[in-house]
PDB file of C-alpha atoms and ligand atoms in Angstrom:
ATOM      1  CA  UNK S   1     116.841  89.188 102.662  1.00 90.00           C
ATOM      2  CA  UNK S   2     119.796  88.709 104.974  1.00 95.00           C
ATOM      3  CA  UNK S   3     121.820  85.516 104.712  1.00 97.00           C
ATOM      4  CA  UNK S   4     124.541  84.245 106.997  1.00 98.00           C
ATOM      5  CA  UNK S   5     127.697  82.772 105.435  1.00 98.00           C
ATOM      6  CA  UNK S   6     129.933  80.555 107.613  1.00 98.00           C
ATOM      7  CA  UNK S   7     133.309  82.281 107.529  1.00 98.00           C
ATOM      8  CA  UNK S   8     136.486  82.968 109.489  1.00 98.00           C
ATOM      9  CA  UNK S   9     136.574  84.496 112.070  1.00 98.00           C
ATOM     10  CA  UNK S  10     132.756  84.257 112.340  1.00 98.00           C
ATOM     11  CA  UNK S  11     129.629  84.261 110.197  1.00 98.00           C
ATOM     12  CA  UNK S  12     129.413  87.017 107.561  1.00 98.00           C
ATOM     13  CA  UNK S  13     125.917  88.421 107.194  1.00 98.00           C
ATOM     14  CA  UNK S  14     124.868  90.028 103.943  1.00 98.00           C
ATOM     15  CA  UNK S  15     121.864  91.166 101.986  1.00 97.00           C
ATOM     16  CA  UNK S  16     122.449  90.795  98.222  1.00 97.00           C
ATOM     17  CA  UNK S  17     120.768  94.174  97.680  1.00 97.00           C
ATOM     18  CA  UNK S  18     123.444  96.000  99.686  1.00 98.00           C
ATOM     19  CA  UNK S  19     126.383  93.796  98.655  1.00 98.00           C
ATOM     20  CA  UNK S  20     128.642  93.952  95.594  1.00 98.00           C
ATOM     21  CA  UNK S  21     130.756  91.207  94.071  1.00 98.00           C
ATOM     22  CA  UNK S  22     134.106  92.795  93.195  1.00 99.00           C
ATOM     23  CA  UNK S  23     136.235  90.866  90.700  1.00 99.00           C
ATOM     24  CA  UNK S  24     139.766  92.185  90.684  1.00 99.00           C
ATOM     25  CA  UNK S  25     142.070  92.171  87.665  1.00 99.00           C
ATOM     26  CA  UNK S  26     141.127  88.826  86.074  1.00 99.00           C
ATOM     27  CA  UNK S  27     143.052  89.993  83.009  1.00 98.00           C
ATOM     28  CA  UNK S  28     144.862  88.025  80.316  1.00 98.00           C
ATOM     29  CA  UNK S  29     148.081  89.797  81.298  1.00 98.00           C
ATOM     30  CA  UNK S  30     147.942  88.122  84.710  1.00 98.00           C
ATOM     31  CA  UNK S  31     146.257  84.811  83.925  1.00 98.00           C
ATOM     32  CA  UNK S  32     147.239  83.587  80.497  1.00 98.00           C
ATOM     33  CA  UNK S  33     150.500  82.139  79.146  1.00 97.00           C
ATOM     34  CA  UNK S  34     152.088  84.933  77.087  1.00 95.00           C
ATOM     35  CA  UNK S  35     150.781  87.668  79.392  1.00 97.00           C
ATOM     36  CA  UNK S  36     152.787  89.928  81.705  1.00 97.00           C
ATOM     37  CA  UNK S  37     152.714  87.483  84.627  1.00 97.00           C
ATOM     38  CA  UNK S  38     154.090  84.619  82.590  1.00 97.00           C
ATOM     39  CA  UNK S  39     156.723  86.855  80.922  1.00 96.00           C
ATOM     40  CA  UNK S  40     157.982  87.581  84.447  1.00 96.00           C
ATOM     41  CA  UNK S  41     158.489  83.836  84.920  1.00 96.00           C
ATOM     42  CA  UNK S  42     155.419  83.126  87.044  1.00 97.00           C
ATOM     43  CA  UNK S  43     153.336  79.956  86.912  1.00 98.00           C
ATOM     44  CA  UNK S  44     149.954  81.256  85.755  1.00 98.00           C
ATOM     45  CA  UNK S  45     148.235  77.944  86.534  1.00 98.00           C
ATOM     46  CA  UNK S  46     148.316  79.084  90.164  1.00 98.00           C
ATOM     47  CA  UNK S  47     145.935  81.891  89.203  1.00 98.00           C
ATOM     48  CA  UNK S  48     143.901  79.872  86.714  1.00 98.00           C
ATOM     49  CA  UNK S  49     142.607  77.634  89.506  1.00 98.00           C
ATOM     50  CA  UNK S  50     140.398  80.567  90.560  1.00 98.00           C
ATOM     51  CA  UNK S  51     138.529  80.727  87.250  1.00 98.00           C
ATOM     52  CA  UNK S  52     136.052  77.840  87.646  1.00 98.00           C
ATOM     53  CA  UNK S  53     134.962  78.724  91.203  1.00 98.00           C
ATOM     54  CA  UNK S  54     134.732  82.375  90.232  1.00 98.00           C
ATOM     55  CA  UNK S  55     132.529  81.545  87.248  1.00 98.00           C
ATOM     56  CA  UNK S  56     130.115  79.793  89.642  1.00 98.00           C
ATOM     57  CA  UNK S  57     130.134  82.729  92.059  1.00 98.00           C
ATOM     58  CA  UNK S  58     129.625  85.208  89.218  1.00 98.00           C
ATOM     59  CA  UNK S  59     126.596  83.276  87.938  1.00 98.00           C
ATOM     60  CA  UNK S  60     125.131  83.037  91.453  1.00 97.00           C
ATOM     61  CA  UNK S  61     125.738  86.719  92.187  1.00 98.00           C
ATOM     62  CA  UNK S  62     124.027  87.716  88.947  1.00 97.00           C
ATOM     63  CA  UNK S  63     121.104  85.396  89.721  1.00 96.00           C
ATOM     64  CA  UNK S  64     120.745  86.901  93.196  1.00 96.00           C
ATOM     65  CA  UNK S  65     120.548  90.403  91.735  1.00 95.00           C
ATOM     66  CA  UNK S  66     123.831  91.477  93.317  1.00 97.00           C
ATOM     67  CA  UNK S  67     125.830  94.329  91.824  1.00 98.00           C
ATOM     68  CA  UNK S  68     128.903  92.965  90.017  1.00 98.00           C
ATOM     69  CA  UNK S  69     131.950  95.196  89.532  1.00 99.00           C
ATOM     70  CA  UNK S  70     135.026  94.272  87.483  1.00 99.00           C
ATOM     71  CA  UNK S  71     138.419  95.959  87.734  1.00 99.00           C
ATOM     72  CA  UNK S  72     141.433  96.047  85.434  1.00 99.00           C
ATOM     73  CA  UNK S  73     144.902  97.244  86.353  1.00 98.00           C
ATOM     74  CA  UNK S  74     146.480  99.271  83.571  1.00 98.00           C
ATOM     75  CA  UNK S  75     147.394 102.568  82.045  1.00 98.00           C
ATOM     76  CA  UNK S  76     146.716 105.051  79.300  1.00 98.00           C
ATOM     77  CA  UNK S  77     148.675 104.406  76.081  1.00 98.00           C
ATOM     78  CA  UNK S  78     150.812 107.497  76.719  1.00 98.00           C
ATOM     79  CA  UNK S  79     151.533 106.249  80.276  1.00 98.00           C
ATOM     80  CA  UNK S  80     150.599 109.681  81.655  1.00 98.00           C
ATOM     81  CA  UNK S  81     148.846 107.994  84.600  1.00 98.00           C
ATOM     82  CA  UNK S  82     151.718 105.621  85.402  1.00 98.00           C
ATOM     83  CA  UNK S  83     153.994 106.831  88.182  1.00 97.00           C
ATOM     84  CA  UNK S  84     157.636 106.809  86.995  1.00 97.00           C
ATOM     85  CA  UNK S  85     158.451 104.779  90.112  1.00 96.00           C
ATOM     86  CA  UNK S  86     156.035 102.044  89.012  1.00 96.00           C
ATOM     87  CA  UNK S  87     157.537 101.969  85.509  1.00 96.00           C
ATOM     88  CA  UNK S  88     161.100 101.840  86.787  1.00 95.00           C
ATOM     89  CA  UNK S  89     160.524  99.234  89.509  1.00 94.00           C
ATOM     90  CA  UNK S  90     162.354  95.952  88.991  1.00 92.00           C
ATOM     91  CA  UNK S  91     164.427  97.119  85.997  1.00 91.00           C
ATOM     92  CA  UNK S  92     162.296  94.738  83.913  1.00 90.00           C
ATOM     93  CA  UNK S  93     163.354  93.906  80.356  1.00 88.00           C
ATOM     94  CA  UNK S  94     159.657  93.518  79.536  1.00 91.00           C
ATOM     95  CA  UNK S  95     157.540  95.852  81.655  1.00 96.00           C
ATOM     96  CA  UNK S  96     154.435  98.047  81.584  1.00 97.00           C
ATOM     97  CA  UNK S  97     153.971  99.648  78.167  1.00 98.00           C
ATOM     98  CA  UNK S  98     156.419  97.360  76.386  1.00 97.00           C
ATOM     99  CA  UNK S  99     155.249  95.221  73.449  1.00 97.00           C
ATOM    100  CA  UNK S 100     154.424  91.603  74.230  1.00 96.00           C
ATOM    101  CA  UNK S 101     152.534  88.701  72.647  1.00 97.00           C
ATOM    102  CA  UNK S 102     149.209  90.224  73.781  1.00 98.00           C
ATOM    103  CA  UNK S 103     150.035  93.803  72.762  1.00 98.00           C
ATOM    104  CA  UNK S 104     151.536  96.475  74.990  1.00 98.00           C
ATOM    105  CA  UNK S 105     151.688  95.221  78.574  1.00 98.00           C
ATOM    106  CA  UNK S 106     148.946  96.495  80.915  1.00 98.00           C
ATOM    107  CA  UNK S 107     147.856  99.181  78.472  1.00 98.00           C
ATOM    108  CA  UNK S 108     144.157  99.951  78.120  1.00 98.00           C
ATOM    109  CA  UNK S 109     142.679  98.737  74.871  1.00 98.00           C
ATOM    110  CA  UNK S 110     145.289  96.019  74.367  1.00 98.00           C
ATOM    111  CA  UNK S 111     144.302  92.340  74.243  1.00 98.00           C
ATOM    112  CA  UNK S 112     146.327  91.434  77.343  1.00 98.00           C
ATOM    113  CA  UNK S 113     144.802  94.195  79.433  1.00 98.00           C
ATOM    114  CA  UNK S 114     141.273  92.897  79.018  1.00 98.00           C
ATOM    115  CA  UNK S 115     139.380  90.450  81.197  1.00 99.00           C
ATOM    116  CA  UNK S 116     139.586  86.753  80.327  1.00 98.00           C
ATOM    117  CA  UNK S 117     136.740  85.407  78.195  1.00 98.00           C
ATOM    118  CA  UNK S 118     135.512  83.050  80.940  1.00 98.00           C
ATOM    119  CA  UNK S 119     134.624  86.010  83.169  1.00 99.00           C
ATOM    120  CA  UNK S 120     133.610  88.549  80.552  1.00 98.00           C
ATOM    121  CA  UNK S 121     131.549  91.371  82.060  1.00 98.00           C
ATOM    122  CA  UNK S 122     127.863  91.369  81.197  1.00 98.00           C
ATOM    123  CA  UNK S 123     126.287  94.446  79.669  1.00 98.00           C
ATOM    124  CA  UNK S 124     125.783  97.119  82.308  1.00 97.00           C
ATOM    125  CA  UNK S 125     128.272  95.720  84.837  1.00 98.00           C
ATOM    126  CA  UNK S 126     130.741  98.455  85.768  1.00 98.00           C
ATOM    127  CA  UNK S 127     134.352  97.961  84.669  1.00 98.00           C
ATOM    128  CA  UNK S 128     136.802 100.101  86.608  1.00 98.00           C
ATOM    129  CA  UNK S 129     140.201 100.844  85.119  1.00 98.00           C
ATOM    130  CA  UNK S 130     142.650 101.425  87.933  1.00 98.00           C
ATOM    131  CA  UNK S 131     146.212 102.673  87.680  1.00 98.00           C
ATOM    132  CA  UNK S 132     147.198 101.325  91.100  1.00 98.00           C
ATOM    133  CA  UNK S 133     146.915  98.177  93.118  1.00 98.00           C
ATOM    134  CA  UNK S 134     143.891  99.236  95.175  1.00 98.00           C
ATOM    135  CA  UNK S 135     140.523  99.478  93.435  1.00 99.00           C
ATOM    136  CA  UNK S 136     139.635 102.676  95.330  1.00 99.00           C
ATOM    137  CA  UNK S 137     142.731 104.635  94.328  1.00 98.00           C
ATOM    138  CA  UNK S 138     142.044 107.056  91.439  1.00 98.00           C
ATOM    139  CA  UNK S 139     138.728 105.381  90.523  1.00 98.00           C
ATOM    140  CA  UNK S 140     135.062 106.147  91.209  1.00 98.00           C
ATOM    141  CA  UNK S 141     134.509 102.853  93.063  1.00 98.00           C
ATOM    142  CA  UNK S 142     133.586 104.509  96.359  1.00 98.00           C
ATOM    143  CA  UNK S 143     131.026 106.738  94.611  1.00 98.00           C
ATOM    144  CA  UNK S 144     129.451 103.764  92.855  1.00 98.00           C
ATOM    145  CA  UNK S 145     129.188 101.838  96.115  1.00 98.00           C
ATOM    146  CA  UNK S 146     127.820 104.691  98.234  1.00 98.00           C
ATOM    147  CA  UNK S 147     125.333 105.813  95.572  1.00 98.00           C
ATOM    148  CA  UNK S 148     124.216 102.195  95.164  1.00 98.00           C
ATOM    149  CA  UNK S 149     123.645 101.708  98.887  1.00 98.00           C
ATOM    150  CA  UNK S 150     126.377  99.070  99.047  1.00 98.00           C
ATOM    151  CA  UNK S 151     127.904  98.400 102.471  1.00 98.00           C
ATOM    152  CA  UNK S 152     129.448  94.943 101.976  1.00 98.00           C
ATOM    153  CA  UNK S 153     131.805  93.518  99.394  1.00 99.00           C
ATOM    154  CA  UNK S 154     132.565  90.007  98.278  1.00 99.00           C
ATOM    155  CA  UNK S 155     136.119  90.311  97.057  1.00 99.00           C
ATOM    156  CA  UNK S 156     137.648  87.970  94.475  1.00 99.00           C
ATOM    157  CA  UNK S 157     140.383  88.030  91.832  1.00 99.00           C
ATOM    158  CA  UNK S 158     144.134  88.345  91.664  1.00 98.00           C
ATOM    159  CA  UNK S 159     146.554  88.564  93.225  1.00 98.00           C
ATOM    160  CA  UNK S 160     145.766  87.735  96.837  1.00 98.00           C
ATOM    161  CA  UNK S 161     148.583  89.640  98.490  1.00 98.00           C
ATOM    162  CA  UNK S 162     148.759  92.554  96.052  1.00 98.00           C
ATOM    163  CA  UNK S 163     145.621  93.990  94.442  1.00 98.00           C
ATOM    164  CA  UNK S 164     143.129  91.957  96.486  1.00 99.00           C
ATOM    165  CA  UNK S 165     144.829  92.817  99.777  1.00 98.00           C
ATOM    166  CA  UNK S 166     145.266  96.479  98.909  1.00 99.00           C
ATOM    167  CA  UNK S 167     141.611  96.763  97.914  1.00 99.00           C
ATOM    168  CA  UNK S 168     140.380  95.027 101.069  1.00 99.00           C
ATOM    169  CA  UNK S 169     142.491  97.356 103.202  1.00 98.00           C
ATOM    170  CA  UNK S 170     141.195 100.405 101.345  1.00 99.00           C
ATOM    171  CA  UNK S 171     137.604  99.177 101.702  1.00 99.00           C
ATOM    172  CA  UNK S 172     138.038  98.421 105.382  1.00 98.00           C
ATOM    173  CA  UNK S 173     139.321 101.925 106.109  1.00 98.00           C
ATOM    174  CA  UNK S 174     136.269 103.340 104.317  1.00 98.00           C
ATOM    175  CA  UNK S 175     133.865 101.314 106.457  1.00 98.00           C
ATOM    176  CA  UNK S 176     132.956  98.569 103.978  1.00 98.00           C
ATOM    177  CA  UNK S 177     132.769  94.992 105.287  1.00 98.00           C
ATOM    178  CA  UNK S 178     134.646  92.519 103.066  1.00 98.00           C
ATOM    179  CA  UNK S 179     134.279  88.787 102.611  1.00 99.00           C
ATOM    180  CA  UNK S 180     137.199  87.306 100.661  1.00 99.00           C
ATOM    181  CA  UNK S 181     136.523  83.983  98.926  1.00 99.00           C
ATOM    182  CA  UNK S 182     139.594  81.830  99.467  1.00 99.00           C
ATOM    183  CA  UNK S 183     139.268  79.739  96.292  1.00 98.00           C
ATOM    184  CA  UNK S 184     138.377  82.757  94.131  1.00 99.00           C
ATOM    185  CA  UNK S 185     141.572  84.654  94.889  1.00 99.00           C
ATOM    186  CA  UNK S 186     145.022  83.513  93.829  1.00 98.00           C
ATOM    187  CA  UNK S 187     148.705  84.297  93.918  1.00 98.00           C
ATOM    188  CA  UNK S 188     151.834  83.281  92.010  1.00 98.00           C
ATOM    189  CA  UNK S 189     153.245  82.588  95.491  1.00 98.00           C
ATOM    190  CA  UNK S 190     151.211  79.943  97.382  1.00 98.00           C
ATOM    191  CA  UNK S 191     152.746  80.905 100.714  1.00 98.00           C
ATOM    192  CA  UNK S 192     151.783  84.578 100.231  1.00 98.00           C
ATOM    193  CA  UNK S 193     148.254  83.459  99.353  1.00 98.00           C
ATOM    194  CA  UNK S 194     147.910  81.423 102.546  1.00 98.00           C
ATOM    195  CA  UNK S 195     149.382  84.051 104.835  1.00 98.00           C
ATOM    196  CA  UNK S 196     147.530  86.817 103.016  1.00 98.00           C
ATOM    197  CA  UNK S 197     144.222  85.151 103.807  1.00 98.00           C
ATOM    198  CA  UNK S 198     145.249  84.600 107.423  1.00 98.00           C
ATOM    199  CA  UNK S 199     146.171  88.279 107.737  1.00 98.00           C
ATOM    200  CA  UNK S 200     142.689  89.374 106.644  1.00 98.00           C
ATOM    201  CA  UNK S 201     140.799  87.320 109.225  1.00 98.00           C
ATOM    202  CA  UNK S 202     143.297  87.513 112.113  1.00 98.00           C
ATOM    203  CA  UNK S 203     142.596  89.460 115.291  1.00 98.00           C
ATOM    204  CA  UNK S 204     138.827  89.076 115.035  1.00 98.00           C
ATOM    205  CA  UNK S 205     138.760  90.001 111.347  1.00 98.00           C
ATOM    206  CA  UNK S 206     141.086  92.975 111.306  1.00 98.00           C
ATOM    207  CA  UNK S 207     140.501  93.560 107.584  1.00 98.00           C
ATOM    208  CA  UNK S 208     137.513  91.273 106.962  1.00 98.00           C
ATOM    209  CA  UNK S 209     136.274  87.720 106.657  1.00 99.00           C
ATOM    210  CA  UNK S 210     137.418  84.660 104.665  1.00 99.00           C
ATOM    211  CA  UNK S 211     135.278  81.759 103.411  1.00 98.00           C
ATOM    212  CA  UNK S 212     135.278  79.161 100.649  1.00 98.00           C
ATOM    213  CA  UNK S 213     132.950  79.995  97.771  1.00 98.00           C
ATOM    214  CA  UNK S 214     130.884  76.862  98.512  1.00 98.00           C
ATOM    215  CA  UNK S 215     129.774  78.469 101.790  1.00 98.00           C
ATOM    216  CA  UNK S 216     128.439  81.510  99.936  1.00 98.00           C
ATOM    217  CA  UNK S 217     126.869  79.482  97.125  1.00 98.00           C
ATOM    218  CA  UNK S 218     124.961  77.359  99.635  1.00 97.00           C
ATOM    219  CA  UNK S 219     123.255  80.480 100.983  1.00 95.00           C
ATOM    220  CA  UNK S 220     122.741  82.853  98.041  1.00 95.00           C
ATOM    221  CA  UNK S 221     119.097  83.130  96.912  1.00 85.00           C
ATOM    222  CA  UNK S 222     118.078  83.135  93.246  1.00 86.00           C
ATOM    223  CA  UNK S 223     115.902  86.183  92.699  1.00 83.00           C
ATOM    224  CA  UNK S 224     116.378  87.040  89.037  1.00 68.00           C
ATOM    225  CA  UNK S 225     115.434  85.142  85.918  1.00 53.00           C
ATOM    226  CA  UNK S 226     118.370  83.332  84.273  1.00 51.00           C
ATOM    227  CA  UNK S 227     117.901  83.182  80.473  1.00 49.00           C
TER     228      UNK S 227
HETATM  229  C1  C5J Y   1     149.987  92.832  90.480  1.00 93.94           C
HETATM  230  C2  C5J Y   1     147.623  92.550  90.807  1.00 93.94           C
HETATM  231  N1  C5J Y   1     150.291  91.747  91.198  1.00 93.94           N
HETATM  232  N2  C5J Y   1     146.463  92.616  90.165  1.00 93.94           N
HETATM  233  N3  C5J Y   1     148.697  93.129  90.210  1.00 93.94           N
HETATM  234  O1  C5J Y   1     150.852  93.548  90.058  1.00 93.94           O
HETATM  235  O2  C5J Y   1     147.717  91.966  91.869  1.00 93.94           O
END
């Protein structure tokens, strides 16, 4: 069943069967006080405003039968998959791999690396661990999408101008159509968030489409039993 979601620059058509909800990096290290983002001096409340709308979208996507994919940015404990340039960048006193209140920063298996409780993956939903900003780089995301007959993505998560943008650009170059939900993506820098969204939809949708989650929720059918 194809639905039409009012969006910028024009309506985004999707069939839940060939669409995936991609939730990018909603990890404690980015969203919670005491995580990496807050240790860098950022105001995490700017990202937390995405949680409630994203919970509603996640519930609706599950009810519609849509594939839901979660990503986490992070590295192996021995940092063998972390480019030295990424580790050195910023000369941070508390950077990737260093101990913090939530365990070692952005290291797989640590408390801070995992997804926040409010958006915990359900059993069977793929969780992709990615070493880079884009969700396609060094992951099997493209294989999962192609094998699942997925052609369209609803992209959410953090941060708008970094991992969300990089993923949308990667998806666009691979031929996937992306709808970014403006209230389900967030940035520590409000101006980057605003311009980042404009950049996606500019020039007739050069990277994709942008809509508020309410526009999607108004259209999504409920096809599965909610227990
Ligand atoms: C960053 C991300 N900002 N998930 N990661 O380093 O956007």
